[in-house]
PDB file of C-alpha atoms in Angstrom:
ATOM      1  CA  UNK A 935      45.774 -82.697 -17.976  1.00 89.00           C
ATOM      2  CA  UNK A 936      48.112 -83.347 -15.364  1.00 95.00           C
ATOM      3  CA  UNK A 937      51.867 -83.201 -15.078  1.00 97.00           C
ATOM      4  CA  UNK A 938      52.707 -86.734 -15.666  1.00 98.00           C
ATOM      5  CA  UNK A 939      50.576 -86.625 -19.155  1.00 97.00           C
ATOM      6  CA  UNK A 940      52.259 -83.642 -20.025  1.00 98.00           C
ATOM      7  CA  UNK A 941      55.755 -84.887 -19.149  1.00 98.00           C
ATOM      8  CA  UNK A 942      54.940 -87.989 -20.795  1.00 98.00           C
ATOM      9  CA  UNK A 943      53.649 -86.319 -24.001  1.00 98.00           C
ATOM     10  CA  UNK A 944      56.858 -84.022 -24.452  1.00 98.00           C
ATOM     11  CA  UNK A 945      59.011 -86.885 -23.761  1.00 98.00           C
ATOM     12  CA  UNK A 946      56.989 -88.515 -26.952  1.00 98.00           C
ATOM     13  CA  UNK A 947      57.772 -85.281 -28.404  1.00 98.00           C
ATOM     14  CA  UNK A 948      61.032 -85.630 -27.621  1.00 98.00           C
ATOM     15  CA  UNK A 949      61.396 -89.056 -28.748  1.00 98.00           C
ATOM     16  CA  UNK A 950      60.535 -88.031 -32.549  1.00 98.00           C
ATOM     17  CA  UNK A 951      62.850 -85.074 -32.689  1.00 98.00           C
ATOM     18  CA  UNK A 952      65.587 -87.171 -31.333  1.00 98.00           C
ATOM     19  CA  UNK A 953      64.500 -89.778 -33.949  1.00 98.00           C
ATOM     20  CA  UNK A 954      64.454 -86.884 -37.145  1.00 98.00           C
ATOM     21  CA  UNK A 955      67.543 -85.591 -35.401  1.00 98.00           C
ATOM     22  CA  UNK A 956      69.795 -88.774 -35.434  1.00 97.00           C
ATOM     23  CA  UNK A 957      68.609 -89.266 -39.208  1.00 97.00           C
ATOM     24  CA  UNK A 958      69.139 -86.022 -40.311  1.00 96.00           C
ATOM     25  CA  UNK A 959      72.707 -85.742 -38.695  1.00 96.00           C
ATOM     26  CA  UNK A 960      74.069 -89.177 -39.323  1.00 96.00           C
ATOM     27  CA  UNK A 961      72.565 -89.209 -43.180  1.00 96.00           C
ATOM     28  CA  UNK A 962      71.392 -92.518 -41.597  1.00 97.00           C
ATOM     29  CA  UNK A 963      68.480 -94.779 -40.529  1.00 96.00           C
ATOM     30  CA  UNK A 964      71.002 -97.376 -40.114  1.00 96.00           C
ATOM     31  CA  UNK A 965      69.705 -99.468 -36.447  1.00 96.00           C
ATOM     32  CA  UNK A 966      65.705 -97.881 -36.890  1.00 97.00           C
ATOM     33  CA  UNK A 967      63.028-100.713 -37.813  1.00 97.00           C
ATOM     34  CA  UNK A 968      60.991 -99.132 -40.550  1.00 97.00           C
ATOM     35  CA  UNK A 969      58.631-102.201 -39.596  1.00 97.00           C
ATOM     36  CA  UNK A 970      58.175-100.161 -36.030  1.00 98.00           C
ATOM     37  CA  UNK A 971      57.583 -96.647 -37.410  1.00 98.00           C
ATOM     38  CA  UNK A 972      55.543 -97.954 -40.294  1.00 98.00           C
ATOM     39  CA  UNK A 973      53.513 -99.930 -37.347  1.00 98.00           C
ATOM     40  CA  UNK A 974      53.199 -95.859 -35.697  1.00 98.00           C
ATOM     41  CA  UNK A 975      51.844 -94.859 -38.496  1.00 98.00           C
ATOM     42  CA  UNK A 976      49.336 -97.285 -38.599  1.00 98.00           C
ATOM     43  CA  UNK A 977      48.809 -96.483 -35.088  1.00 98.00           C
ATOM     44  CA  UNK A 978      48.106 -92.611 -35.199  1.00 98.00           C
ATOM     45  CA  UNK A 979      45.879 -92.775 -38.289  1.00 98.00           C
ATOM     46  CA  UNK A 980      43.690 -95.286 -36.926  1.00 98.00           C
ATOM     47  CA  UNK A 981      43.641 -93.230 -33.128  1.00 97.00           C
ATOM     48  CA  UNK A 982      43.651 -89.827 -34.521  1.00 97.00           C
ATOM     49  CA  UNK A 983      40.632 -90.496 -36.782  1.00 96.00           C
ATOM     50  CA  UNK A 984      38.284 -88.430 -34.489  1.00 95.00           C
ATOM     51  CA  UNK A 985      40.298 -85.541 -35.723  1.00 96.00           C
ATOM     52  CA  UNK A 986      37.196 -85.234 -37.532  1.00 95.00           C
ATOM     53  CA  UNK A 987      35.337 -85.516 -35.257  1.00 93.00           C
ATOM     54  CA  UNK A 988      35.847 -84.847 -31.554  1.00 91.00           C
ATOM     55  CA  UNK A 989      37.581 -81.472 -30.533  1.00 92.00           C
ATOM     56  CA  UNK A 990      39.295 -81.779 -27.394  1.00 93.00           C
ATOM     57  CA  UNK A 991      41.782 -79.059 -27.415  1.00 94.00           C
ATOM     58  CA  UNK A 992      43.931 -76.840 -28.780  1.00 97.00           C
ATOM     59  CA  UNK A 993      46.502 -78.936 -27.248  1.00 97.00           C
ATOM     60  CA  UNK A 994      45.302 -82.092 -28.026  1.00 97.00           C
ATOM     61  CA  UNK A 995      44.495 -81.029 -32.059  1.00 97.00           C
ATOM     62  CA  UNK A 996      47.800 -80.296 -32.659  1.00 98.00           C
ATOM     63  CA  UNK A 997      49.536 -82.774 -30.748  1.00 98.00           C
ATOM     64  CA  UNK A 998      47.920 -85.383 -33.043  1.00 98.00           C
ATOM     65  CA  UNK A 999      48.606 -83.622 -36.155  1.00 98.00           C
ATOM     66  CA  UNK A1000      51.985 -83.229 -35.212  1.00 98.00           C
ATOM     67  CA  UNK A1001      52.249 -87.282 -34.481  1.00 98.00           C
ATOM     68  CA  UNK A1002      50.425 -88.245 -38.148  1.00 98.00           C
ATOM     69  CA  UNK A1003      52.737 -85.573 -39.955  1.00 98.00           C
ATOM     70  CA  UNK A1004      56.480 -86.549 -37.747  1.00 98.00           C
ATOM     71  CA  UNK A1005      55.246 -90.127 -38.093  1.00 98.00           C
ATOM     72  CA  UNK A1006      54.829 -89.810 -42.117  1.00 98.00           C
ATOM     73  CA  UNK A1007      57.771 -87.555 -42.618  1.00 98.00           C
ATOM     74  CA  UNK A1008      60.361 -90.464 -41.153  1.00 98.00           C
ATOM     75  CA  UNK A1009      58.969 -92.753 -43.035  1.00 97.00           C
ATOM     76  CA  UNK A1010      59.787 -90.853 -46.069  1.00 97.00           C
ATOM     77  CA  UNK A1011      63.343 -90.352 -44.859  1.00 97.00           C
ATOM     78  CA  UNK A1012      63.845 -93.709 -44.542  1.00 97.00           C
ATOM     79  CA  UNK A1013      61.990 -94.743 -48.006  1.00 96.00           C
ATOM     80  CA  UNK A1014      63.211 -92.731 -50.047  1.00 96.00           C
ATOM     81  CA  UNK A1015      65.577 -89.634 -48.974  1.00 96.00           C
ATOM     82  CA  UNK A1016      68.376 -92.073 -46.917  1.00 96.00           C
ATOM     83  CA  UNK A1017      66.854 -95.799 -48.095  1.00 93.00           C
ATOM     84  CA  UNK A1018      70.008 -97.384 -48.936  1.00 92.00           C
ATOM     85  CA  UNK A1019      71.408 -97.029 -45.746  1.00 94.00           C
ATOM     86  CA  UNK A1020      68.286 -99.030 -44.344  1.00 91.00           C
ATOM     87  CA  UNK A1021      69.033-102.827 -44.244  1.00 89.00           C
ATOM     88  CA  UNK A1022      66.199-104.712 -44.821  1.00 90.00           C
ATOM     89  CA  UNK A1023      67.919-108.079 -43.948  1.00 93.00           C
ATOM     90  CA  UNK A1024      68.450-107.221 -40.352  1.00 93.00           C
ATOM     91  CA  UNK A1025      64.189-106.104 -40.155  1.00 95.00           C
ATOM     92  CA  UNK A1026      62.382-109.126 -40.213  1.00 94.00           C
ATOM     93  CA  UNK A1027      59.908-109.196 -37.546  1.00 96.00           C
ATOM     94  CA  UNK A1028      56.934-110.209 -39.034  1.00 95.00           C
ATOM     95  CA  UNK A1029      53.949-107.508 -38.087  1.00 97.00           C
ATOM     96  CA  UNK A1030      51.428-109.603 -39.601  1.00 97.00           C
ATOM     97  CA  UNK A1031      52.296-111.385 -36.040  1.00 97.00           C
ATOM     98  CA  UNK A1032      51.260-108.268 -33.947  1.00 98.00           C
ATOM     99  CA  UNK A1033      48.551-106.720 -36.511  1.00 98.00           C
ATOM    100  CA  UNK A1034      46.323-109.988 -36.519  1.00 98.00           C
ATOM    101  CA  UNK A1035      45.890-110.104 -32.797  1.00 98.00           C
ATOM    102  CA  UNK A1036      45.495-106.805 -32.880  1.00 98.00           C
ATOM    103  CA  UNK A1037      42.556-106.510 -35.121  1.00 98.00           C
ATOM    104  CA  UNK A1038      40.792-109.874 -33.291  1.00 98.00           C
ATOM    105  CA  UNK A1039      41.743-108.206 -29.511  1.00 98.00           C
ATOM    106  CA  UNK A1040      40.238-104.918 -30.913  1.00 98.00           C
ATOM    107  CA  UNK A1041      36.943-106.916 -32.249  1.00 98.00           C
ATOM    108  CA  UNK A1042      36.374-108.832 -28.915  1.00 98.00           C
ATOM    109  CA  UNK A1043      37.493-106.206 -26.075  1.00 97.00           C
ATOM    110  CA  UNK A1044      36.244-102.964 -26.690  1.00 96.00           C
ATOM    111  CA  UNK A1045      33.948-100.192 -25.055  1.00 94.00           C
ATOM    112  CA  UNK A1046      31.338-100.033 -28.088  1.00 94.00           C
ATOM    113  CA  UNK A1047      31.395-101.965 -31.003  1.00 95.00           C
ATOM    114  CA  UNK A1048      31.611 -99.308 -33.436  1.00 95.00           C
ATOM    115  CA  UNK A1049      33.699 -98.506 -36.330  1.00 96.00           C
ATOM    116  CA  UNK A1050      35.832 -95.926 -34.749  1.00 94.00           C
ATOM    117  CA  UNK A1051      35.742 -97.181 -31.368  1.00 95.00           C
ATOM    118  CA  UNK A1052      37.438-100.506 -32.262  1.00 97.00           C
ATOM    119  CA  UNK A1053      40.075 -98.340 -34.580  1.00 97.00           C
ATOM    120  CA  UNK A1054      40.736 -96.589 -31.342  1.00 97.00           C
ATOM    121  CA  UNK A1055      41.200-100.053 -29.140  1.00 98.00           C
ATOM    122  CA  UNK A1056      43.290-101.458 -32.539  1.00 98.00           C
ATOM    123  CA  UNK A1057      45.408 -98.598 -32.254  1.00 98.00           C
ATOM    124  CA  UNK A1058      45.719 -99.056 -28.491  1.00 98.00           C
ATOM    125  CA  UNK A1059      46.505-102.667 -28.631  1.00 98.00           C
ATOM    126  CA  UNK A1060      48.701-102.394 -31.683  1.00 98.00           C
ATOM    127  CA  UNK A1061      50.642 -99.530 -29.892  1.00 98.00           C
ATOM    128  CA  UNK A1062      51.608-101.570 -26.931  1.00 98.00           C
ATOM    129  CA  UNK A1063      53.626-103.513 -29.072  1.00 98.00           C
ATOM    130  CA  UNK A1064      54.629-101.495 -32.219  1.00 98.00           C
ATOM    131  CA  UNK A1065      58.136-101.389 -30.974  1.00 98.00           C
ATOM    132  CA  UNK A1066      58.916-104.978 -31.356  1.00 98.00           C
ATOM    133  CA  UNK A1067      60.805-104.845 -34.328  1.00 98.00           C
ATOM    134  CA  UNK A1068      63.105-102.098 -32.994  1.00 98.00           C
ATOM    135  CA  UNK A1069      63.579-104.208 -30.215  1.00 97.00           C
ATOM    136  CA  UNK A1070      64.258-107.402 -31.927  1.00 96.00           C
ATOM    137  CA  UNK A1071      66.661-105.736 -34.360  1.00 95.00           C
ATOM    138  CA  UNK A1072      68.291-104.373 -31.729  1.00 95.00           C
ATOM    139  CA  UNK A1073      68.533-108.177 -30.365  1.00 93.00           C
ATOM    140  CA  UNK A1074      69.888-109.237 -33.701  1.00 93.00           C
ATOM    141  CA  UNK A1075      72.373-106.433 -33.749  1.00 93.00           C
ATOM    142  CA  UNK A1076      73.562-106.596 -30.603  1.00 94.00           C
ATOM    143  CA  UNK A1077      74.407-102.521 -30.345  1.00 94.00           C
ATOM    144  CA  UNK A1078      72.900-100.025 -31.405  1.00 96.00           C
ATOM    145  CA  UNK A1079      74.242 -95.839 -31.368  1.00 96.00           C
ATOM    146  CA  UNK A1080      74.231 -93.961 -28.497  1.00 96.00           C
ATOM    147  CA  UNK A1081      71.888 -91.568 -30.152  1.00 96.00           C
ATOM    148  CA  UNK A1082      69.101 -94.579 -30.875  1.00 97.00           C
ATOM    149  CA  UNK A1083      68.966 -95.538 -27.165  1.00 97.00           C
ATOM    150  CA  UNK A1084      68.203 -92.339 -26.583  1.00 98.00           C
ATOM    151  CA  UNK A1085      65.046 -92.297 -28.975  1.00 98.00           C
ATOM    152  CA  UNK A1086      64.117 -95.568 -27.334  1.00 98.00           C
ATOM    153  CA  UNK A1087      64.329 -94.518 -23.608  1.00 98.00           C
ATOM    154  CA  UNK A1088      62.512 -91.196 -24.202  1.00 98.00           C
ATOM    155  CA  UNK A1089      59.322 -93.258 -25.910  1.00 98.00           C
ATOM    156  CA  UNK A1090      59.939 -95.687 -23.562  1.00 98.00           C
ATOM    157  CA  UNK A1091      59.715 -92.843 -20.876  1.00 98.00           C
ATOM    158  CA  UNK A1092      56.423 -91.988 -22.721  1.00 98.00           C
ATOM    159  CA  UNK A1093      54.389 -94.958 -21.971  1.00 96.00           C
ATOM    160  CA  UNK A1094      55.816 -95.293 -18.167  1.00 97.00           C
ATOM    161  CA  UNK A1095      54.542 -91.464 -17.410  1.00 98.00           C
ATOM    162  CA  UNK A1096      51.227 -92.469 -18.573  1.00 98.00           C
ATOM    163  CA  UNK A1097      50.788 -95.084 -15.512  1.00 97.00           C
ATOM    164  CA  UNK A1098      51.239 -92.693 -12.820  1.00 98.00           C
ATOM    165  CA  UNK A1099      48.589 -89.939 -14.834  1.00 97.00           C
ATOM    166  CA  UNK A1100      46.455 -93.067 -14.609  1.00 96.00           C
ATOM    167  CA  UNK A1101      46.400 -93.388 -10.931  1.00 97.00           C
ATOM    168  CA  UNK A1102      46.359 -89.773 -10.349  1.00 97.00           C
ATOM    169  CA  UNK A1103      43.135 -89.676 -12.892  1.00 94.00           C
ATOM    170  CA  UNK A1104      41.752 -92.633 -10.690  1.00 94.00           C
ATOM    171  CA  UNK A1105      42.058 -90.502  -7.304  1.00 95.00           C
ATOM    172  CA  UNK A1106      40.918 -87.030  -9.205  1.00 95.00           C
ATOM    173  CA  UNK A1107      38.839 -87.495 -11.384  1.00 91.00           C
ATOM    174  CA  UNK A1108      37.801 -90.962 -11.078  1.00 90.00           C
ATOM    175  CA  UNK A1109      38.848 -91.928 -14.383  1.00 88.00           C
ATOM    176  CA  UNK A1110      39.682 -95.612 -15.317  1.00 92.00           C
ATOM    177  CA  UNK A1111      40.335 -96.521 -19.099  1.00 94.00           C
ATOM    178  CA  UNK A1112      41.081-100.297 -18.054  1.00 95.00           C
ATOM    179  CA  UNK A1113      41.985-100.795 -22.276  1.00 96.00           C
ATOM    180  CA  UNK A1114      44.811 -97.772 -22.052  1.00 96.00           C
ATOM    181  CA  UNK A1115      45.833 -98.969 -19.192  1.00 96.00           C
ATOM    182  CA  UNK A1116      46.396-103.213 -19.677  1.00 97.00           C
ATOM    183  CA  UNK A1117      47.929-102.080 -23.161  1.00 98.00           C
ATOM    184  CA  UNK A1118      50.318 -99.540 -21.333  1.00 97.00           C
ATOM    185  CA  UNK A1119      51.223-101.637 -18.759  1.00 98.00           C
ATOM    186  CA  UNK A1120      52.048-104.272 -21.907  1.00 98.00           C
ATOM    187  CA  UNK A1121      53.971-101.766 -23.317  1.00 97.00           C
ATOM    188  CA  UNK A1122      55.765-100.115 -20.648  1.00 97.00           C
ATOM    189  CA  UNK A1123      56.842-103.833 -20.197  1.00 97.00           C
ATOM    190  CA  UNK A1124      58.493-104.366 -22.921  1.00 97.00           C
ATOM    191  CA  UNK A1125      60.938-101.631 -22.268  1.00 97.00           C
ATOM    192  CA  UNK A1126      62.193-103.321 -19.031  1.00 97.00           C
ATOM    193  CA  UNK A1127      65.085-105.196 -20.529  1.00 95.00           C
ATOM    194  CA  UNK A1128      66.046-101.999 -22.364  1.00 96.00           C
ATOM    195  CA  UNK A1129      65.933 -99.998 -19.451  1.00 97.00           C
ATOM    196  CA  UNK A1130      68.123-101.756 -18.073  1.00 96.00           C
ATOM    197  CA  UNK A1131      71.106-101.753 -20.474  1.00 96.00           C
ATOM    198  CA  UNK A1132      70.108 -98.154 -20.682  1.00 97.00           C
ATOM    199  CA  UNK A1133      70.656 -97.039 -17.153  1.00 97.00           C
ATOM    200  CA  UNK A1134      73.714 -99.514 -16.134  1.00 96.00           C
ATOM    201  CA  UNK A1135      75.359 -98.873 -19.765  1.00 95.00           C
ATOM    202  CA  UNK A1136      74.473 -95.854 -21.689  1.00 96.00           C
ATOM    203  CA  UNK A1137      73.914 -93.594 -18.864  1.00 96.00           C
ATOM    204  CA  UNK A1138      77.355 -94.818 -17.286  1.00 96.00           C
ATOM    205  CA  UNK A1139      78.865 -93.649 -20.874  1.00 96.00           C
ATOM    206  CA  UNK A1140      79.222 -97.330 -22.284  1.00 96.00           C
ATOM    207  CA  UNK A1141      78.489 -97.738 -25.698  1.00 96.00           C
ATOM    208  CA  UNK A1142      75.013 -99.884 -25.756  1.00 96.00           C
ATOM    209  CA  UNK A1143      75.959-103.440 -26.110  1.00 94.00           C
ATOM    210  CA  UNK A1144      74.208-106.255 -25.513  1.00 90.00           C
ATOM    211  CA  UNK A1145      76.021-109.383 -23.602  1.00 83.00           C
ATOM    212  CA  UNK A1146      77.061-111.971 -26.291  1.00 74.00           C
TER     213      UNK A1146
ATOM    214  CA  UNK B1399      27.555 -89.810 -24.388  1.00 42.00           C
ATOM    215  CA  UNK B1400      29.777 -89.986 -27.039  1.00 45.00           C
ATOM    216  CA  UNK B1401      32.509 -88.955 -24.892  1.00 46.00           C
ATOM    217  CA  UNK B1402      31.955 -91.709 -21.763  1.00 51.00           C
ATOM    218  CA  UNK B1403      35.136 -93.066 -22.485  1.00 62.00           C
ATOM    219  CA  UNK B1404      36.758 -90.347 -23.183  1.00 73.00           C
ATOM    220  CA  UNK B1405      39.981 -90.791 -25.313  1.00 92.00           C
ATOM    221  CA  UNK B1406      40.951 -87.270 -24.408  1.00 93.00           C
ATOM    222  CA  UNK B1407      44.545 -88.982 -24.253  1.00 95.00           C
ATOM    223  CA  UNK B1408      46.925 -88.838 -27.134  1.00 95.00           C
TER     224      UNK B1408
END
């Protein structure tokens, strides 16, 4: 563990209660892509399989049974407790596009071809781009509330702490997961054009807009 | 090893 894993991890952290926090107080799921935080679901169960069995840590146990239980939770708040307030019009991405490659990637690059091994690199590879159906609504829509962005930016914040705990693990420990860290790079990608908007709008205290 | 790789990340 080093700090830019653990500030990464509590920014994930912070990401979900920001998430639970936005539905909760705005009765709303209005701008969330249930397609995206179905796709984390999908992404936790499949990672967090060795629950039973690999210990870790402490740490590490109930970080991941934290992520399966937040994960399920806001997927029942937006099913059932606040579903008419989610539009499905606007959520069309179609995940079949990123769960197919993801399952071939997993099958072709992987460490060991083994039934939880290739969960793991599916989960890994399926991660990297989980959030583009957020993204994409978020294209469609044009805005989204302030309170959203700032969901997005801290898992966005997430996946760019977890490049510099890769070179630090390189130099100390002489760790390289070259899977983790092609996905992450993928995924910390994708955030880019957010970023942006973020910092020069949201940050500036513009409403999050995206040019016409 | 069962742990080589790892996956002591979340």
């Amino acid at each position: 563990m080093n700090l830019f894993r653990l500030l990464g991890d509590l920014s994930h952290l912070a990401s979900i209660f920001i998430l639970i926090h936005k539905i909760q107080t705005t009765r709303s799921c209005r701008g969330i892509s249930f397609q995206t935080q179905a796709l984390y679901v999908t992404v936790f169960v499949a990672r967090y399989i060795d629950l039973f069995f690999r210990w870790i840590s402490l740490y590490n146990f109930f970080m991941k049974i934290f992520f399966i239980a937040s994960s399920v939770y806001i997927l029942y708040l937006m099913k059932y407790r606040y579903r008419p307030t989610h539009d499905p019009s606007i959520d069309t991405f179609k995940v079949e596009y990123l769960v197919g490659p993801a399952v071939v990637l997993s099958l072709i690059f992987n460490y060991k071809f083994e039934f939880t091994e290739i969960l793991w690199t599916f989960s890994i590879y399926l991660e990297a781009v989980a959030i583009l159906p957020q993204l994409f609504m978020l294209q469609r829509t044009g805005e989204a509330e302030t309170i959203t962005t700032h969901y997005l930016a801290a898992l966005g914040a997430y996946r760019a702490l977890y490049i510099p705990n890769w070179i630090y693990r390189y130099f100390t420990e002489d760790v390289v997961d070259p899977i983790a860290i092609v996905a992450g790079l993928v995924q910390t990608g994708l955030y880019l054009d957010f970023f942006y908007v973020y910092f020069t709008k949201v940050l500036q205290g513009q409403k999050f807009e995206l040019p016409a | 090893d069962d742990d080589y790789y790892g996956h002591d990340e979340l």
